[in-house]
Coordinates of C-alpha atoms in Angstrom, one line a residue:
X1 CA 119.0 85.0 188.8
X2 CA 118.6 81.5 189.8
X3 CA 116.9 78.9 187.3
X4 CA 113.4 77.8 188.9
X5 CA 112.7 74.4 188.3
X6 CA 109.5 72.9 190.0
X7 CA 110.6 69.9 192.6
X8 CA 108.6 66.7 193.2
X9 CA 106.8 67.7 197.0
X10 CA 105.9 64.6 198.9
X11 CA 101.8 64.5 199.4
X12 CA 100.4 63.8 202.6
X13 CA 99.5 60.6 200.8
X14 CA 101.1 58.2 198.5
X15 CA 104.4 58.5 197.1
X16 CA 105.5 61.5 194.1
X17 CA 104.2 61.7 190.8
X18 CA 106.8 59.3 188.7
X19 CA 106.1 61.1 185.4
X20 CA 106.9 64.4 187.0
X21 CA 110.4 64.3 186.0
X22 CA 109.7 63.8 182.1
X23 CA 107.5 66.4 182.5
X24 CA 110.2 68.5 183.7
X25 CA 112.6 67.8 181.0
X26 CA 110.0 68.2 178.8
X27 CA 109.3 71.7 179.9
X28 CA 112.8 72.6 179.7
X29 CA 114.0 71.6 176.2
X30 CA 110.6 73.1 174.4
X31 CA 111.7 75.7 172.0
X32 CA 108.2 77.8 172.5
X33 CA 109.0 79.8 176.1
X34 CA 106.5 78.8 178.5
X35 CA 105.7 81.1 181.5
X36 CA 103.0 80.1 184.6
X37 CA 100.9 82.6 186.1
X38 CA 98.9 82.5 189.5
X39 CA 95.7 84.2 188.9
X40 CA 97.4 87.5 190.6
X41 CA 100.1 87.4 187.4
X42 CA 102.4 86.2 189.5
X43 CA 105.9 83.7 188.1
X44 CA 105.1 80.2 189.0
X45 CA 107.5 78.5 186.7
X46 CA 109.5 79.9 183.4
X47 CA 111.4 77.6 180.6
X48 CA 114.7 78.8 178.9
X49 CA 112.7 79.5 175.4
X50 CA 111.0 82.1 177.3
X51 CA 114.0 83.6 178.9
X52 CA 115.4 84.0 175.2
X53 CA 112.4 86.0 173.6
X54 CA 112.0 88.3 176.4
X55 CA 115.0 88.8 178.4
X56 CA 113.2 90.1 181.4
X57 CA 113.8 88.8 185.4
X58 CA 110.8 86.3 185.2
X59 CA 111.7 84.6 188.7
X60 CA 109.4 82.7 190.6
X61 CA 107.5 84.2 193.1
X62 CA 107.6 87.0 191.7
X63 CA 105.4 89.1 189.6
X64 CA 105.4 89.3 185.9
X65 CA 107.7 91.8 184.8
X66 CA 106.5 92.1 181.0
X67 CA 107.8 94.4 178.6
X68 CA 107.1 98.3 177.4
X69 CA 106.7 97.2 174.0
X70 CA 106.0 93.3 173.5
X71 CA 103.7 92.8 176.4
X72 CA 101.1 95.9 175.8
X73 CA 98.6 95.5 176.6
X74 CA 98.7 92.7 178.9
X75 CA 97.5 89.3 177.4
X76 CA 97.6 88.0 181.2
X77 CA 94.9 90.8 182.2
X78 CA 92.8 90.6 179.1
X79 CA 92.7 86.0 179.3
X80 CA 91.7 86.6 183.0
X81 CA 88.8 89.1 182.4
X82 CA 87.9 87.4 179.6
X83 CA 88.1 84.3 180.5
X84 CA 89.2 83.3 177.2
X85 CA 93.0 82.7 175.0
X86 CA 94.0 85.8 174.0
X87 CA 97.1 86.2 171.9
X88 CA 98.9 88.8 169.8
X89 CA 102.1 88.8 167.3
X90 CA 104.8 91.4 167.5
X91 CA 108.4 92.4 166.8
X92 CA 110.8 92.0 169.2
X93 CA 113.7 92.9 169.3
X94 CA 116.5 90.0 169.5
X95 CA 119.7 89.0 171.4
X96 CA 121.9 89.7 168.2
X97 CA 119.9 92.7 167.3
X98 CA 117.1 91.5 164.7
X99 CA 113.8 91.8 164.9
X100 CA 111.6 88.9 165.0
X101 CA 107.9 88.4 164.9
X102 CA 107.2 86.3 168.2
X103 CA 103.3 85.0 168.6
X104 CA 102.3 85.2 172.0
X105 CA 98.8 83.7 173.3
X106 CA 97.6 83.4 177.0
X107 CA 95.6 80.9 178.0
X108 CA 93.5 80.6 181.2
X109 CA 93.7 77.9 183.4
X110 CA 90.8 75.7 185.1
X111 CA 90.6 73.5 187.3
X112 CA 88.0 70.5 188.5
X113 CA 85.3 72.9 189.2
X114 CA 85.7 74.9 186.2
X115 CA 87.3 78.1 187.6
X116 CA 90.2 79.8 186.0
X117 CA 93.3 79.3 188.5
X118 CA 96.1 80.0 186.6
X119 CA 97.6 81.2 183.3
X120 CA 100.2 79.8 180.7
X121 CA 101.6 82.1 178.2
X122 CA 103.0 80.6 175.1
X123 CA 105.4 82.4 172.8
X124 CA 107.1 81.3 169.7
X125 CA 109.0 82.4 167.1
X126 CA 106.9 82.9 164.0
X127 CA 108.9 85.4 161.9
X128 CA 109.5 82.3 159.1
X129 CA 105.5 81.8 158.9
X130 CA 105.1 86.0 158.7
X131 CA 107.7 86.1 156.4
X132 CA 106.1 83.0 153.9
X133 CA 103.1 84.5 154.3
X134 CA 104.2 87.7 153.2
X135 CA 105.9 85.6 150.1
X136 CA 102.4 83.9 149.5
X137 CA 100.9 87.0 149.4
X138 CA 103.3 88.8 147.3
X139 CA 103.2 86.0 144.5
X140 CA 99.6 86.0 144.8
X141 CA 99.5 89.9 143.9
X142 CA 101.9 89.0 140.9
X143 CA 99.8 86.0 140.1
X144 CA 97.0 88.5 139.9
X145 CA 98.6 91.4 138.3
X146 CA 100.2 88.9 135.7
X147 CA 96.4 87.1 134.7
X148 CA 95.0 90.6 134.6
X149 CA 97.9 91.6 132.4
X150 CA 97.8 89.3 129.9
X151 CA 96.5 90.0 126.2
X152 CA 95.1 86.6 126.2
X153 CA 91.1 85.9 127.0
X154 CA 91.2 83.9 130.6
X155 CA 87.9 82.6 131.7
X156 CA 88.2 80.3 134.6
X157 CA 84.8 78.1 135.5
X158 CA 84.1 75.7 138.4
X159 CA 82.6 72.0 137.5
X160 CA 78.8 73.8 137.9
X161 CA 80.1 76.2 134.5
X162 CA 80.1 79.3 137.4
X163 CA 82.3 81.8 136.6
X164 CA 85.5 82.7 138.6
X165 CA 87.8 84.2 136.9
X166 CA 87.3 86.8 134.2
X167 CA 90.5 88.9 133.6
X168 CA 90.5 92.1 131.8
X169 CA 90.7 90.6 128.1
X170 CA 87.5 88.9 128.9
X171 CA 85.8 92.1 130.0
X172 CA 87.0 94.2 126.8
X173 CA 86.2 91.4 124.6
X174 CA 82.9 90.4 125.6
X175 CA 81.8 94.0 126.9
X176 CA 81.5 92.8 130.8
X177 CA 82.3 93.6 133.7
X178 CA 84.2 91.2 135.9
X179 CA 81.7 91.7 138.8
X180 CA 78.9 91.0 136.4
X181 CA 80.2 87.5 135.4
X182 CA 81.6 86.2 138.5
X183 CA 79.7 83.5 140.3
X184 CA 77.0 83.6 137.2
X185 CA 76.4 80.9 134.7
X186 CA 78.9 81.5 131.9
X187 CA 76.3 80.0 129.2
X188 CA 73.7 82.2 130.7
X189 CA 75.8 85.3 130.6
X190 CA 73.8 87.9 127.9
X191 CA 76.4 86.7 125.0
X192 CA 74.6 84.2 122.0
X193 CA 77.1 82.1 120.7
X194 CA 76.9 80.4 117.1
X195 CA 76.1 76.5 117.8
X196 CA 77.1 74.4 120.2
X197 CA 80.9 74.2 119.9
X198 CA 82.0 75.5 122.3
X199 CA 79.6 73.9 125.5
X200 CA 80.7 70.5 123.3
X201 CA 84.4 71.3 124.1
X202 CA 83.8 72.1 127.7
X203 CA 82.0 68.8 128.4
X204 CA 84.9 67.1 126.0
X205 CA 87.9 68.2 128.2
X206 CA 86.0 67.5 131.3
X207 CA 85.5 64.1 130.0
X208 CA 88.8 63.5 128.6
X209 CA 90.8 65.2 131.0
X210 CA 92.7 67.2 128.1
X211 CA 93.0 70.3 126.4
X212 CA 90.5 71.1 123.3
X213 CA 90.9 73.2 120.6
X214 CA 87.9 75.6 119.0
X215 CA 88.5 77.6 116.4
X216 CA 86.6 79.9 114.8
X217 CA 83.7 80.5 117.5
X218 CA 81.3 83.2 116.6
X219 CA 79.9 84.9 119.8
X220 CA 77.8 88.0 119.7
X221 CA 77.9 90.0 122.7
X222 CA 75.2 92.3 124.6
X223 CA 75.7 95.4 122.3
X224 CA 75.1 93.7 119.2
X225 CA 78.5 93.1 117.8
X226 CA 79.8 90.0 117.1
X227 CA 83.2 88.7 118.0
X228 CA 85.2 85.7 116.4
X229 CA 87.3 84.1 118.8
X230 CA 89.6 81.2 119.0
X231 CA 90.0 79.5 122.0
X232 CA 91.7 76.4 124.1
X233 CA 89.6 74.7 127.0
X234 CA 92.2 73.4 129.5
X235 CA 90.5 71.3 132.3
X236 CA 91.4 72.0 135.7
X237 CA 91.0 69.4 138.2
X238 CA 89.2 69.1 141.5
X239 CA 88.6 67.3 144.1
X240 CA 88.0 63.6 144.3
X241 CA 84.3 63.2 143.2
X242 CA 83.8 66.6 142.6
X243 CA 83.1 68.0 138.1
X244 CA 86.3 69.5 137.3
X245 CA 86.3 73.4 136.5
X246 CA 87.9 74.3 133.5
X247 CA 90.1 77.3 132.3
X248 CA 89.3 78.9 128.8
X249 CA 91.9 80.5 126.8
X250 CA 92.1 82.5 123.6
X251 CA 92.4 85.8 121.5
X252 CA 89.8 87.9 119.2
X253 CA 91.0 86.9 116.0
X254 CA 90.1 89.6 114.5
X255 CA 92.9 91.0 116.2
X256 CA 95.4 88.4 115.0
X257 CA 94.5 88.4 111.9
X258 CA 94.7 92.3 111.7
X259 CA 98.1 92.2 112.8
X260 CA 99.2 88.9 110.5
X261 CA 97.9 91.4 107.7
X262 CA 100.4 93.9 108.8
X263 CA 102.8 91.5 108.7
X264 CA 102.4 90.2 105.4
X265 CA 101.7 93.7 104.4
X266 CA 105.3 94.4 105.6
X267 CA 106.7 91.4 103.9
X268 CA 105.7 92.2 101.2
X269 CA 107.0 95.2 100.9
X270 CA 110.3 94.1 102.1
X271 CA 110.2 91.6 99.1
X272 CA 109.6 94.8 96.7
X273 CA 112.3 96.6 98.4
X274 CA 114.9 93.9 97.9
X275 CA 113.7 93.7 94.3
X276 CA 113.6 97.6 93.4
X277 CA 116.7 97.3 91.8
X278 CA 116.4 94.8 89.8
X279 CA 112.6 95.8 89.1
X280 CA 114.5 99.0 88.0
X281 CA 116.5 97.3 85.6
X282 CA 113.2 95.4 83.6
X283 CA 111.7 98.9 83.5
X284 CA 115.3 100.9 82.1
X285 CA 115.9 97.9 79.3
X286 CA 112.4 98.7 77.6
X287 CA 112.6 102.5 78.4
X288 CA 115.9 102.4 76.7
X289 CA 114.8 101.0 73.5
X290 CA 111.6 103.0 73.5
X291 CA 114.0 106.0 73.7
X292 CA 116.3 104.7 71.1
X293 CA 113.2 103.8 68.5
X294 CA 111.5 107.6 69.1
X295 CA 114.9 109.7 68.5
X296 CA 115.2 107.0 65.2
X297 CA 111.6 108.0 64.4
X298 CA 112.0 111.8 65.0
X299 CA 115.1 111.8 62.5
X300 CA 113.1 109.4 60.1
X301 CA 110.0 112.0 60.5
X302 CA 113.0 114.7 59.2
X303 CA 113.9 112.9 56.7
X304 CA 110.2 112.2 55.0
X305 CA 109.3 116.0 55.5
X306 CA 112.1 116.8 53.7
X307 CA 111.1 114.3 50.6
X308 CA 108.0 115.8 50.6
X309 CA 109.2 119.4 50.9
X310 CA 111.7 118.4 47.5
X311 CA 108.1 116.9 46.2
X312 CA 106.4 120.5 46.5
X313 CA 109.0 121.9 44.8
X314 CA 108.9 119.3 41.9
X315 CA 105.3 120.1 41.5
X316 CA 105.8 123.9 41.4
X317 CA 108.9 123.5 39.3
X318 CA 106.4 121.3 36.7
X319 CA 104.7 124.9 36.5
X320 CA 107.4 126.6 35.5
X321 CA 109.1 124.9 32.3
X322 CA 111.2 121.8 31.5
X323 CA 114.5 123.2 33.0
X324 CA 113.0 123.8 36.4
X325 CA 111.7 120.6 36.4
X326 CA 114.6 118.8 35.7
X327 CA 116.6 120.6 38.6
X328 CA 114.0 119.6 41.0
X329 CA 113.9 116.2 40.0
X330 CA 117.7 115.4 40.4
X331 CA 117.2 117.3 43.8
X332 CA 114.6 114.9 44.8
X333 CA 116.7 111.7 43.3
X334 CA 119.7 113.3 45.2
X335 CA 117.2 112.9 48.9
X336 CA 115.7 109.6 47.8
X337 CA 119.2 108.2 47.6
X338 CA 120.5 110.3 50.5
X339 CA 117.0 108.7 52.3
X340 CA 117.1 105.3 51.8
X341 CA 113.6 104.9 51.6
X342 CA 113.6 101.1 51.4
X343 CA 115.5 101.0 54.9
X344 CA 112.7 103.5 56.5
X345 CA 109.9 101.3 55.0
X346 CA 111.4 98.0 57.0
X347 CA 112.8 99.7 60.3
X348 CA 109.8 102.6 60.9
X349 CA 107.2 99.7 61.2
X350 CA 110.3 98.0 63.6
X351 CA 110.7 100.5 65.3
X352 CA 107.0 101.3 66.1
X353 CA 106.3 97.8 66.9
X354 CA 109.2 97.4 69.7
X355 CA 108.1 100.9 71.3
X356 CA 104.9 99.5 71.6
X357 CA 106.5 96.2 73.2
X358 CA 108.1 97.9 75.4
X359 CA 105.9 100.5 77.0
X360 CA 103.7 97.3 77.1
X361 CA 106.4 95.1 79.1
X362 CA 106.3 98.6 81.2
X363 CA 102.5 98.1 81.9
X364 CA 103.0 95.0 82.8
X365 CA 105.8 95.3 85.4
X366 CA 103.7 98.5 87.0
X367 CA 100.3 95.9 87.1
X368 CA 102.0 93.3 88.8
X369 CA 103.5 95.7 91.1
X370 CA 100.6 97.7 92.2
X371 CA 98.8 93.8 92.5
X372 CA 101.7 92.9 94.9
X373 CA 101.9 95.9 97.2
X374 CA 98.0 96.7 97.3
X375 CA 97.6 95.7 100.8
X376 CA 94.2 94.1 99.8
X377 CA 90.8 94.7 101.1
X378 CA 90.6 91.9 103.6
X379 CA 87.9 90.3 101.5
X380 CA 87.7 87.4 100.1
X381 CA 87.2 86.9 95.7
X382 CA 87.4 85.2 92.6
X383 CA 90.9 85.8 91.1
X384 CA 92.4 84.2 88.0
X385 CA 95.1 81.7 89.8
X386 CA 96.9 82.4 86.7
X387 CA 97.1 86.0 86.1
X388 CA 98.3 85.8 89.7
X389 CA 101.8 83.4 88.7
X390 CA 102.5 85.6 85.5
X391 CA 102.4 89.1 87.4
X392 CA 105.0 87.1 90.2
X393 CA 107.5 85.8 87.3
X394 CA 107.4 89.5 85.8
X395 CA 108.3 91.5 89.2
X396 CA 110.5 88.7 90.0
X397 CA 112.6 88.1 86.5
X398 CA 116.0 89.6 87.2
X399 CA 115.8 87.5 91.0
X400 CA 116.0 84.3 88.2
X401 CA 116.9 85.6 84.9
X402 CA 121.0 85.6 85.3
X403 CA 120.8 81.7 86.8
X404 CA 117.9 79.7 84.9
X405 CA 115.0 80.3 82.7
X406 CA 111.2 79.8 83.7
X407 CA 108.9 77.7 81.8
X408 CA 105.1 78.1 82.4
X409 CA 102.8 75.6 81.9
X410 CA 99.4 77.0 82.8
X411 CA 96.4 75.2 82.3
X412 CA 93.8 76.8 79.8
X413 CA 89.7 77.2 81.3
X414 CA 91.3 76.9 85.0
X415 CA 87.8 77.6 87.3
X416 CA 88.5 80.8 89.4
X417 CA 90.4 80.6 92.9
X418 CA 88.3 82.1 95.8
X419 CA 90.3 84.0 98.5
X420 CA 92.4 87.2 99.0
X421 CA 94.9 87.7 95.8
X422 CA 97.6 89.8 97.9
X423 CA 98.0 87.0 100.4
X424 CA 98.0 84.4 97.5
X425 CA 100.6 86.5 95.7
X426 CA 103.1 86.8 99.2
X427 CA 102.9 83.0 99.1
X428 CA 103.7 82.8 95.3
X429 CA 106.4 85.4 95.9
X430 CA 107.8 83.3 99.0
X431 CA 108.3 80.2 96.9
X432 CA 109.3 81.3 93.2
X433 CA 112.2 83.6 95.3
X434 CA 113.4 80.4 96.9
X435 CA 113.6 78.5 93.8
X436 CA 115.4 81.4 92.3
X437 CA 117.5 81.5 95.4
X438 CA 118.0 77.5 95.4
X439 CA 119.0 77.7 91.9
X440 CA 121.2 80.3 92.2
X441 CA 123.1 78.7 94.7
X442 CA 123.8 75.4 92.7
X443 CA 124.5 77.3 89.7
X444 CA 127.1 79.2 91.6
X445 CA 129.1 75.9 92.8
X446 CA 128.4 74.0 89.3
X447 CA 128.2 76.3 86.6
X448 CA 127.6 73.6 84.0
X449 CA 124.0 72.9 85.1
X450 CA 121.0 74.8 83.4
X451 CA 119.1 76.5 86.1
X452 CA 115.2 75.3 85.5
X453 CA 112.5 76.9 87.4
X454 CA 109.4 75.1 86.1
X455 CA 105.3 76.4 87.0
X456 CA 102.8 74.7 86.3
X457 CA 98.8 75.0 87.4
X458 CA 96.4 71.8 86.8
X459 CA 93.5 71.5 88.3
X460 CA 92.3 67.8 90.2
X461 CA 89.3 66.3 91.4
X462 CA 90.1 68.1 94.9
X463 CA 91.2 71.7 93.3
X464 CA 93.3 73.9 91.9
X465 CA 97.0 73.2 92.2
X466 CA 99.9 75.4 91.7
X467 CA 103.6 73.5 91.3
X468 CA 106.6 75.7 91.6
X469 CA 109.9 72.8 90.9
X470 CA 113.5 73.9 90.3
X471 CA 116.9 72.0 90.2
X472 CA 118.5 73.4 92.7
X473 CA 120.6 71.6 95.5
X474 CA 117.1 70.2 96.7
X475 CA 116.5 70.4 100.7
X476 CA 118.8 68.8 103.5
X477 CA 116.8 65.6 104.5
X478 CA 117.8 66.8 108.3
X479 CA 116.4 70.5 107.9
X480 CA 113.0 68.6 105.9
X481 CA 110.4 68.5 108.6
X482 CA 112.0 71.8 109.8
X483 CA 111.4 73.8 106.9
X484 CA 107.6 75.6 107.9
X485 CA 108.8 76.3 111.4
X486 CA 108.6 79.9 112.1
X487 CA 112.3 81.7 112.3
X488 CA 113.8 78.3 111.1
X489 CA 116.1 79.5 107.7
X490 CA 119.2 77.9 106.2
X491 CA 120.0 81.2 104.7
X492 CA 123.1 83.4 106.3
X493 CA 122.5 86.1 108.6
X494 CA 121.0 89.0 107.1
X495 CA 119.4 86.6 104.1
X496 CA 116.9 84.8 105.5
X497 CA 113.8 85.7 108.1
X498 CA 112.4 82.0 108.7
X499 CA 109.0 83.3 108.1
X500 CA 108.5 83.2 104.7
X501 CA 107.1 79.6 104.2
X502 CA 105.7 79.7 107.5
X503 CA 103.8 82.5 106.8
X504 CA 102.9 80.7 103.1
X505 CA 101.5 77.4 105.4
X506 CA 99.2 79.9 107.2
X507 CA 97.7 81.6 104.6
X508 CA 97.3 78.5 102.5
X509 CA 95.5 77.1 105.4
X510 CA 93.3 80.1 106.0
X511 CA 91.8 79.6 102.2
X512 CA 90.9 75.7 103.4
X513 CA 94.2 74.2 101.2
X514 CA 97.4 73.5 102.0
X515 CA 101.1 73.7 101.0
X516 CA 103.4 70.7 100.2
X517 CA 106.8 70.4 99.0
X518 CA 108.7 67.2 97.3
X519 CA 112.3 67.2 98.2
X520 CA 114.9 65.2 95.4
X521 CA 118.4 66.0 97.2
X522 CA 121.0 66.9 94.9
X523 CA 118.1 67.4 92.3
X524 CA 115.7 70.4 93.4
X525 CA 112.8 70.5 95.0
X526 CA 109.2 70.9 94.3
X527 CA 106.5 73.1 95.9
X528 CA 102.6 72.4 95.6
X529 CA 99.7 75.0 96.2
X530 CA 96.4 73.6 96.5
X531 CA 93.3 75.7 96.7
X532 CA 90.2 73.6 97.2
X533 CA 87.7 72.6 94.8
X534 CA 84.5 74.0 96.3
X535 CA 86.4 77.2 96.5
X536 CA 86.8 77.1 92.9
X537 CA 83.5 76.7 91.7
X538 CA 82.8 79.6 89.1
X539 CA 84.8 80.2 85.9
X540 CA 86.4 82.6 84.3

């Protein structure tokens, strides 16, 4: 078929159009295909573009030949009766077999007087835009699925403080419905929260253009409970001179800090498991002599009854005339030699006394390990800070006893420490294991040293303090600031979590002190526990 190209026709007047050429090229080179229509759908003019979408004989002069599939129904029919564009998007099938998505859209033509004389169809390839639309709305359903997903409370409010956004955390948390906060009022939502912290933060990361911590916000929600919540206001910014919204963040702590219990719950235990054996051993070395000092006492206990049974016999014999007597005396001098009653009179008392030592060291070991593994109530009390250090140096002596010595130096008429004893015996168990541990060490490469792990408790004009020192190799001045960092451990694999201390710096935070450490390289190191003073305040 020949290629129509519209020619330049001389009017009756004046000479041809000089921009008809451009035109003309311009109508060629388009990439959209561009058919004209006479008002009876008959081919004025067709471009190339259009010859490569649909491969139909579009000749001029000749009537549209459209196609079964792509051009159904006709766009040309329903612009003309309409009067208006009309346009549709479908897959056609290509020249090297693929199927494209090809926009079509009809528009009628008018002339000077307004009525419709022709028609233009334009069709372009759109299967990129389809195909980055479908990607945009693909990643918006993951977007979606992947906010409702999350664990995390996500609140999202415009600059008016109107919700919208309120994923699923939010709805099990505050006991709503997404429908019933979206487009409402957050701070008129039915939920009473304690104070003013957290509409302060809102207006502060507005204002500052910057995230903004709260910690610790009590809310109470419609059915009465109440729900303690930390959370992060991030602002999100808007449009030039419009309030920027913001985007709240955050957990139930309760939550958290039922599942930091497990954890130190399971720490602990770990801790008690690596120590059984040598927990083992302090309980067999006092059983042993117990044993020892009752099978000395049962044979002792022979012995006597049988100077008293010789003594009953004495007397009977003293009944019975001068020769009777006689024979029972040398019997009883015979046992009283064979006795050794000076040597009972010494080692019975002994004996006694180190059974009595020992069952008590047995007591002692059993106290301080029901005090470590009781997984505690989750209530705060008044414990003796003290009691606390002696029941940790007992469960832990045969961790330190083979490498160095402990010396205590606990301060008499301490006041009492408020807080939770189990979690302030993981932390005392962290650190006196390290020391032990960071003695050992040294006294394995320089065996001339004394191992020295020194605690001491004072207490300040800001608290209680607990120091924990030892002479070990002290800490690498490069691994110093690294040392609370969760997972971070200089130990070998299979020695060392990382979490120890960083667990110890969050429960010393949680009971309003803090935990410090003094590093001497080549020297040792020393550890300070402060508990504060106004959580001190009643005496033992």
């Amino acid at each position: 078929m020949s290629r129509h190209r519209p020619r330049c026709r001389k009017a009756p007047k004046g000479p041809c159009d000089p921009r008809a050429p451009y035109f003309e090229a311009l109508f060629d080179s388009l990439d959209m295909g561009l058919c004209f229509l006479d008002t009876n759908r008959t081919v004025v003019a067709v471009n190339e573009a259009l010859r490569r979408f649909y491969p139909g004989d579009f000749a001029p002069g000749r009537p549209c030949p459209g196609d079964a599939d792509a051009c159904r129904p006709c766009l040309a029919e329903e612009a003309l009766t309409s009067g208006k564009p009309a346009n549709r998007v479908a897959d056609v099938l290509g020249p090297d077999g693929a199927t494209r998505q090809v926009e079509s859209v009809c528009h009628p033509l008018r002339g000077a007087d307004g009525r419709v004389f022709g028609l233009v169809e334009i069709v372009r390839d759109v299967s990129r835009c389809v195909s980055a639309e479908r990607e945009m709305a693909m990643a918006g359903q993951d977007i979606e699925m992947l906010l409702g997903s999350i664990r995390s409370i996500l609140v999202g409010l415009d600059g008016e403080d109107r919700v919208r956004r309120f994923n699923a955390s939010a709805e099990a948390t505050f006991g709503l419905g997404a429908g019933q906060a979206t487009g409402k009022d957050f701070f008129a939502l039915p939920l009473v929260w304690d104070g003013q912290a957290l509409r302060e933060a809102v207006t502060a990361s507005r204002d500052t253009l910057s995230p903004v911590r709260v910690d610790e916000v009590r809310c109470r929600i419609a059915d009465g409970s109440e729900r303690v919540l930390g959370l992060t206001v991030n602002p999100v910014p808007a449009a030039s001179g419009s309030r920027p919204g913001v985007l709240l963040l955050g957990q139930d702590l309760a939550e958290i800090k039922a599942r930091e219990l497990k954890t130190i719950q399971e720490r602990r235990m770990q801790a008690i498991g690596r120590l059984a054996a040598g927990i083992a051993h302090e309980i067999n070395t006092p059983i042993q002599y117990v044993t020892y000092n009752a099978g000395f006492l049962e044979d002792s206990f022979a012995d006597i009854l049988r100077l008293l049974a010789a003594c009953g016999r004495l007397a009977e014999a003293a009944a019975g005339g001068s020769e009777a007597i006689a024979a029972a005396a040398r019997e009883l001098d015979a046992l009283i030699e064979e006795t050794d009653l000076d040597y009972l009179r010494q080692e019975i008392p002994a004996a006694i006394a180190n059974s009595r030592k020992g069952l008590r060291q047995v007591s002692e070991i059993s106290a301080a390990m029901r005090q470590l593994s009781h997984p505690g109530t989750g209530e705060s009390l008044f414990f003796d800070i003290n009691a606390a250090v002696r029941d940790i140096v007992t469960i832990t002596r045969n961790a330190w006893k083979h490498a160095a010595e402990v010396e205590l130096e606990l301060a008499d008429g301490l006041p009492l420490v408020y807080g939770q004893p189990h979690e302030v015996s993981q932390v005392l168990l962290n650190v006196v294991i390290n020391a032990a541990q960071a003695v050992e060490e040294r006294v394995s490469r320089e065996p001339w040293p004394h191992g020295r792990i020194a605690i001491a408790t004072s207490l300040g004009p800001h608290g209680v303090t607990v120091a924990v020192a030892d002479n070990g190799p002290g800490i690498d001045p490069a691994d110093e600031g690294r040392i609370f960092d969760p997972f971070f451990t200089t130990k070998p694999a299979g020695k060392g979590t990382g979490q120890g201390l960083a667990i110890s710096q969050a429960i010393m935070s949680r009971h309003g002190g803090g935990i410090e450490v003094t590093n001497r390289p080549g020297e040792g190191a020393t550890f300070f526990l402060r508990f504060p003073a106004e959580g001190a305040g009643a005496t033992a």
